[in-house]
Amino acid sequence: MRFKELVVTGVLLLTGAGSVSAKREPAVVQIVIDKAAFAPLKKALTVGDVVEWVNNDVVDHTATEKVAEKANGWDAVVRVGRKVRVEMKKPGTIDYVCRFHPNMTGQIEVRAK
């Protein structure tokens, strides 16, 4: 009986049957705010990933989706020296802006899983 158990176990391992597939951990993508600019200006990621804005500037900023009712609908205030994280929940191209400084813009491309 022991031999049959080993053969069955070997077949299951070789075919991948009975294995647990590893889930992809969400990535944390950092966007730095400095000298009244977002860097990088454009970034691509996947649904479920997290964007982390880091404010290295001398004034407060926001990261605000331009069309709030579309896609994720977020508006994050990023204080001087602080970080803010937002999970990307839906696929699409998202243009964002700093509400305090409308000349500051960026874009995130969120791909489906």
Backbone as numpy.savetxt, mean C-alpha at the origin, in Angstrom:
# Nx Ny Nz CAx CAy CAz Cx Cy Cz
2.17 -51.17 6.77 1.36 -49.97 6.77 2.21 -48.71 6.77
3.30 -48.71 7.47 4.16 -47.53 7.56 4.64 -47.09 6.18
4.97 -48.04 5.30 5.45 -47.73 3.96 4.39 -47.00 3.15
3.12 -47.44 3.24 2.02 -46.80 2.52 1.83 -45.36 3.00
1.92 -45.14 4.30 1.78 -43.79 4.85 2.87 -42.87 4.32
4.10 -43.39 4.23 5.21 -42.59 3.71 5.02 -42.27 2.24
4.54 -43.23 1.46 4.32 -43.01 0.03 3.23 -41.96 -0.17
2.12 -42.09 0.55 1.02 -41.12 0.43 1.50 -39.73 0.84
2.24 -39.63 1.93 2.76 -38.34 2.39 3.68 -37.75 1.34
4.54 -38.57 0.74 5.46 -38.10 -0.30 4.72 -37.58 -1.51
3.68 -38.30 -1.93 2.89 -37.86 -3.08 2.21 -36.52 -2.77
1.66 -36.39 -1.59 0.99 -35.13 -1.21 1.98 -33.97 -1.21
3.17 -34.21 -0.70 4.17 -33.14 -0.67 4.63 -32.76 -2.07
4.84 -33.76 -2.93 5.32 -33.48 -4.28 4.28 -32.75 -5.12
3.02 -33.06 -4.93 1.97 -32.43 -5.74 1.48 -31.12 -5.14
1.86 -30.87 -3.89 1.40 -29.65 -3.24 0.03 -29.80 -2.62
-0.57 -30.98 -2.76 -1.88 -31.21 -2.16 -1.75 -31.20 -0.65
-2.70 -30.62 0.00 -2.68 -30.58 1.45 -1.80 -29.49 2.02
-1.13 -28.74 1.16 -0.27 -27.68 1.67 -1.07 -26.39 1.82
-0.62 -25.56 2.69 -1.25 -24.27 2.92 -0.49 -23.24 2.09
-1.18 -22.56 1.20 -0.50 -21.55 0.38 -0.22 -20.31 1.24
0.97 -19.78 1.04 1.38 -18.60 1.82 0.68 -17.37 1.27
0.08 -16.58 2.15 -0.54 -15.33 1.74 0.54 -14.27 1.61
0.37 -13.39 0.66 1.30 -12.28 0.46 1.08 -11.26 1.56
2.13 -10.92 2.25 2.05 -9.88 3.27 1.91 -8.52 2.58
1.08 -7.64 3.09 0.97 -6.31 2.49 2.31 -5.57 2.56
2.64 -4.90 1.49 3.85 -4.07 1.46 3.55 -2.72 2.09
4.55 -2.13 2.70 4.45 -0.76 3.19 5.33 0.09 2.28
4.69 0.99 1.54 5.38 1.83 0.57 5.48 3.23 1.15
6.69 3.74 1.25 6.89 5.03 1.88 6.96 6.15 0.84
6.24 7.23 1.13 6.30 8.45 0.33 6.74 9.56 1.28
7.83 10.22 0.93 8.41 11.25 1.79 7.93 12.63 1.35
7.57 13.44 2.32 7.19 14.84 2.06 8.35 15.70 2.53
8.92 16.48 1.60 10.04 17.36 1.93 10.09 18.51 0.92
10.36 19.69 1.41 10.45 20.88 0.55 9.20 21.05 -0.31
8.03 20.87 0.33 6.73 21.05 -0.32 6.56 20.16 -1.55
6.99 18.90 -1.44 6.85 17.94 -2.54 6.72 16.52 -2.00
5.96 15.69 -2.73 5.87 14.27 -2.45 6.95 13.55 -3.26
7.63 12.57 -2.67 8.62 11.80 -3.41 8.53 10.34 -3.00
8.34 9.46 -3.96 8.23 9.70 -5.39 6.86 10.28 -5.75
6.80 10.92 -6.91 5.54 11.52 -7.37 4.52 10.47 -7.78
5.02 9.34 -8.33 4.13 8.26 -8.75 4.63 6.97 -8.13
3.66 6.14 -7.71 4.01 4.87 -7.09 2.97 3.83 -7.45
3.41 2.59 -7.74 2.49 1.49 -8.04 2.53 0.48 -6.90
1.35 -0.02 -6.53 1.27 -1.04 -5.50 0.04 -1.89 -5.73
-0.24 -2.80 -4.79 -1.31 -3.77 -4.93 -2.37 -3.54 -3.86
-3.62 -3.87 -4.19 -4.70 -3.77 -3.21 -4.25 -4.46 -1.92
-4.47 -3.81 -0.80 -4.07 -4.34 0.49 -2.75 -3.77 0.99
-1.94 -3.22 0.07 -0.69 -2.59 0.48 -1.00 -1.30 1.23
0.00 -0.82 1.96 -0.16 0.37 2.79 0.81 1.45 2.31
0.29 2.66 2.17 1.15 3.81 1.87 1.43 4.51 3.19
2.70 4.82 3.42 3.11 5.55 4.62 3.72 6.87 4.18
3.03 7.96 4.48 3.57 9.29 4.20 4.39 9.72 5.40
5.60 10.21 5.14 6.51 10.67 6.19 6.78 12.15 5.94
6.45 12.99 6.92 6.62 14.43 6.74 7.97 14.88 7.31
8.93 15.10 6.41 10.25 15.63 6.79 10.34 17.13 6.55
9.21 17.75 6.26 9.17 19.18 5.97 9.03 19.98 7.27
9.00 21.30 7.15 8.91 22.17 8.33 7.49 22.64 8.61
6.53 22.20 7.79 5.11 22.55 7.99 4.26 21.29 7.83
3.04 21.35 8.35 2.10 20.24 8.19 1.61 20.15 6.75
1.23 18.94 6.35 0.68 18.68 5.01 -0.46 17.70 5.13
-1.15 17.47 4.02 -2.13 16.38 3.95 -1.81 15.53 2.74
-2.34 14.32 2.75 -2.38 13.46 1.57 -3.86 13.18 1.39
-4.46 13.83 0.41 -5.91 13.80 0.25 -6.25 13.33 -1.15
-7.05 12.28 -1.23 -7.49 11.80 -2.53 -8.29 12.91 -3.21
-7.97 13.19 -4.49 -8.63 14.30 -5.20 -10.13 14.11 -5.34
-10.58 12.90 -5.59 -12.00 12.63 -5.72 -12.36 11.69 -4.57
-12.75 12.25 -3.46 -12.91 11.49 -2.22 -13.94 10.36 -2.30
-14.98 10.51 -3.12 -15.99 9.45 -3.19 -15.53 8.30 -4.09
-14.42 8.46 -4.79 -13.88 7.44 -5.67 -12.83 6.61 -4.92
-12.70 5.35 -5.27 -11.67 4.44 -4.74 -11.65 4.40 -3.22
-10.62 4.92 -2.59 -10.44 4.76 -1.14 -11.03 5.89 -0.32
-11.13 7.08 -0.87 -11.73 8.21 -0.18 -11.03 8.62 1.09
-9.71 8.82 1.05 -8.97 9.16 2.26 -8.48 10.59 2.27
-8.29 11.07 3.49 -7.77 12.42 3.73 -6.95 12.34 5.01
-5.63 12.32 4.87 -4.74 12.13 6.01 -3.92 13.39 6.28
-3.99 13.89 7.50 -3.16 15.03 7.90 -1.83 14.46 8.40
-0.72 14.98 7.83 0.61 14.50 8.20 1.36 15.65 8.87
1.41 15.61 10.18 2.07 16.66 10.96 3.59 16.61 10.78
4.25 17.71 11.07 5.71 17.79 10.97 6.35 16.68 11.80
7.28 15.95 11.17 8.01 14.90 11.87 7.22 13.64 12.14
6.02 13.52 11.57 5.16 12.36 11.83 4.97 11.52 10.59
4.35 10.34 10.79 4.00 9.42 9.70 2.52 9.11 9.77
1.92 8.87 8.61 0.52 8.46 8.53 0.45 7.31 7.53
-0.31 6.27 7.89 -0.48 5.11 7.01 -1.92 5.00 6.54
-2.08 4.64 5.25 -3.40 4.41 4.66 -3.33 3.13 3.84
-4.26 2.21 4.10 -4.33 0.97 3.33 -5.08 1.23 2.03
-4.54 0.72 0.92 -5.19 0.86 -0.38 -6.16 -0.31 -0.55
-7.46 -0.01 -0.62 -8.48 -1.04 -0.57 -9.08 -1.42 -1.92
-8.96 -0.55 -2.92 -9.57 -0.82 -4.22 -8.57 -0.50 -5.33
-8.65 -1.24 -6.45 -7.73 -0.95 -7.56 -8.13 0.32 -8.30
-7.14 0.92 -8.95 -7.39 2.10 -9.76 -6.26 3.10 -9.65
-6.35 4.15 -10.43 -5.38 5.23 -10.39 -5.92 6.31 -9.46
-5.12 6.67 -8.47 -5.56 7.63 -7.47 -4.65 8.85 -7.51
-5.22 9.99 -7.84 -4.49 11.26 -7.76 -4.75 11.84 -6.38
-3.68 12.34 -5.76 -3.85 12.95 -4.45 -3.13 14.29 -4.38
-3.49 15.09 -3.37 -3.02 16.46 -3.26 -2.86 16.80 -1.78
-2.07 17.82 -1.50 -2.04 18.40 -0.16 -3.09 19.51 -0.14
-4.08 19.40 0.75 -5.12 20.42 0.83 -4.55 21.78 1.23
-3.48 21.78 2.02 -2.88 23.04 2.47 -2.03 23.69 1.38
-1.52 22.88 0.46 -0.62 23.36 -0.61 -1.02 22.66 -1.91
-2.05 23.16 -2.60 -2.62 22.47 -3.77 -1.65 22.22 -4.92
-0.50 22.89 -4.91 0.50 22.63 -5.96 1.22 21.30 -5.71
1.08 20.73 -4.50 1.68 19.45 -4.18 0.74 18.33 -4.61
1.17 17.53 -5.57 0.34 16.45 -6.06 1.15 15.17 -6.18
0.44 14.04 -6.21 1.07 12.74 -6.41 0.06 11.78 -7.01
0.54 10.59 -7.36 -0.35 9.61 -7.97 0.05 8.21 -7.51
-0.96 7.41 -7.22 -0.76 6.02 -6.83 -1.55 5.13 -7.78
-0.90 4.12 -8.31 -1.58 3.14 -9.17 -1.74 1.88 -8.33
-3.00 1.53 -8.02 -3.29 0.35 -7.19 -3.77 -0.76 -8.10
-3.01 -1.85 -8.14 -3.35 -3.02 -8.97 -4.19 -4.01 -8.18
-5.02 -4.76 -8.87 -5.79 -5.83 -8.21 -4.83 -6.93 -7.78
-5.24 -7.69 -6.78 -4.40 -8.80 -6.30 -4.28 -9.87 -7.34
